[in-house]
Tab-separated table of C-alpha atoms in Angstrom:
chain	number	residue	atom	x	y	z
A	22	MET	CA	-29.018	8.970	33.889
A	23	ALA	CA	-30.657	6.047	32.167
A	24	GLN	CA	-33.920	6.446	30.300
A	25	ILE	CA	-37.044	5.210	32.029
A	26	LEU	CA	-38.231	1.932	30.618
A	27	ASN	CA	-41.282	2.012	28.411
A	28	LEU	CA	-44.014	0.927	30.829
A	29	ALA	CA	-46.001	-0.843	28.108
A	30	SER	CA	-43.085	-3.129	27.266
A	31	THR	CA	-42.372	-4.380	30.788
A	32	LYS	CA	-43.839	-7.400	32.500
A	33	THR	CA	-44.529	-5.424	35.675
A	34	ASP	CA	-46.854	-2.825	34.143
A	35	GLN	CA	-49.827	-4.576	35.761
A	36	ALA	CA	-49.242	-2.339	38.793
A	37	PHE	CA	-50.966	0.417	36.901
A	38	ASP	CA	-53.846	-1.527	35.312
A	39	GLU	CA	-56.467	0.473	37.209
A	40	ARG	CA	-55.470	3.722	35.465
A	41	GLU	CA	-57.969	5.072	32.935
A	42	GLU	CA	-56.328	5.190	29.529
A	43	GLY	CA	-55.394	8.637	28.268
A	44	THR	CA	-56.566	10.553	31.339
A	45	LEU	CA	-55.016	11.946	34.461
A	46	ALA	CA	-58.381	11.936	36.242
A	47	VAL	CA	-57.543	8.976	38.470
A	48	GLN	CA	-54.976	11.050	40.403
A	49	ALA	CA	-57.000	13.868	41.970
A	50	ASN	CA	-54.683	14.871	44.851
A	51	ASP	CA	-51.131	16.139	44.940
A	52	ILE	CA	-48.335	13.601	45.269
A	53	HIS	CA	-45.650	14.532	47.808
A	54	ILE	CA	-42.151	13.112	47.376
A	55	ARG	CA	-39.925	13.693	50.397
A	56	ILE	CA	-36.451	12.717	51.513
A	57	GLN	CA	-35.594	11.848	55.106
A	58	GLN	CA	-32.087	11.658	56.541
A	59	ARG	CA	-31.366	8.431	58.405
A	60	ASN	CA	-27.922	7.951	59.931
A	61	GLY	CA	-24.798	9.201	58.238
A	62	ARG	CA	-25.285	9.448	54.471
A	63	LYS	CA	-28.257	7.067	54.398
A	64	THR	CA	-31.583	8.491	53.203
A	65	LEU	CA	-35.189	7.391	52.675
A	66	THR	CA	-37.504	8.645	49.950
A	67	THR	CA	-41.205	8.696	50.839
A	68	ILE	CA	-44.093	9.004	48.380
A	69	GLN	CA	-47.430	10.119	49.798
A	70	GLY	CA	-50.763	10.908	48.177
A	71	LEU	CA	-50.907	8.270	45.440
A	72	SER	CA	-54.362	7.225	44.296
A	73	GLU	CA	-55.922	4.387	46.273
A	74	ALA	CA	-57.073	2.856	42.965
A	75	TRP	CA	-53.539	1.608	42.287
A	76	ASP	CA	-52.072	-1.523	43.857
A	77	MET	CA	-49.255	-0.164	46.023
A	78	GLN	CA	-47.489	-3.525	46.430
A	79	LYS	CA	-47.219	-3.975	42.659
A	80	MET	CA	-46.040	-0.381	42.280
A	81	VAL	CA	-43.279	-0.926	44.837
A	82	ARG	CA	-42.244	-4.140	43.098
A	83	PHE	CA	-41.971	-2.273	39.768
A	84	ILE	CA	-40.073	0.681	41.295
A	85	LYS	CA	-37.618	-1.638	43.065
A	86	LYS	CA	-36.748	-3.358	39.793
A	87	ALA	CA	-36.650	-0.172	37.714
A	88	PHE	CA	-34.443	1.857	40.087
A	89	ALA	CA	-32.450	-0.917	41.825
A	90	CYS	CA	-33.457	0.041	45.358
A	91	ASN	CA	-35.332	-1.535	48.227
A	92	GLY	CA	-38.779	-0.330	49.254
A	93	THR	CA	-41.933	-1.035	51.208
A	94	VAL	CA	-45.477	0.226	51.780
A	95	ILE	CA	-46.201	1.716	55.212
A	96	ASN	CA	-49.753	2.166	56.512
A	97	HIS	CA	-49.722	5.534	58.284
A	98	ALA	CA	-52.680	6.487	60.489
A	99	GLU	CA	-52.876	10.070	59.196
A	100	TRP	CA	-51.503	9.890	55.629
A	101	GLY	CA	-52.752	6.472	54.522
A	102	GLN	CA	-50.434	4.277	52.461
A	103	VAL	CA	-46.946	5.720	52.071
A	104	ILE	CA	-44.218	4.178	49.897
A	105	GLN	CA	-40.712	4.191	51.405
A	106	LEU	CA	-37.657	3.688	49.194
A	107	GLN	CA	-33.989	3.449	50.097
A	108	GLY	CA	-31.774	6.245	48.829
A	109	ASP	CA	-32.542	9.524	47.095
A	110	GLN	CA	-35.064	8.519	44.410
A	111	ARG	CA	-36.906	11.866	44.170
A	112	ALA	CA	-35.934	12.701	40.584
A	113	ASN	CA	-36.536	9.139	39.365
A	114	ILE	CA	-40.015	8.925	40.896
A	115	LYS	CA	-41.041	12.343	39.609
A	116	ARG	CA	-39.913	11.437	36.090
A	117	LEU	CA	-41.712	8.067	36.277
A	118	LEU	CA	-45.010	9.653	37.367
A	119	ILE	CA	-44.941	12.463	34.795
A	120	GLU	CA	-43.594	10.564	31.765
A	121	GLY	CA	-45.815	7.571	32.534
A	122	GLY	CA	-48.891	9.808	32.485
A	123	PHE	CA	-49.917	9.030	36.066
A	124	ALA	CA	-49.822	12.640	37.265
A	125	SER	CA	-49.230	16.087	35.832
A	126	ASP	CA	-46.180	18.181	36.664
A	127	GLU	CA	-48.319	20.448	38.867
A	128	GLN	CA	-49.533	17.489	40.946
A	129	VAL	CA	-46.055	16.200	41.863
A	130	LYS	CA	-44.449	18.143	44.734
A	131	VAL	CA	-40.817	17.372	45.585
A	132	HIS	CA	-39.627	18.331	49.090
A	133	GLY	CA	-36.228	18.221	50.776
A	134	PHE	CA	-32.699	19.560	50.713
């Protein structure tokens, strides 16, 4: 699997400008990464519980370029803003959040299969 790009060297790192440098305090809640079966072999990855301080549209734009998948932000009545991505991106998203310093390993919960 390819290494995750260094977030500081990309042009799309503005998605995470709101993050306090050197702290994980911005992300207070757990982040839930789930997979949903569509039809046949098609799957959706959903990311729920991200901090409202981050711009979700810019995050989706960065993730789409970094992992070569399509995605969107859904406004759910109960769970707030949820990111949906095509395909099984659970491992990629977990690695991005932990290595990028956006959440600790204990805060990222991966569900499914």
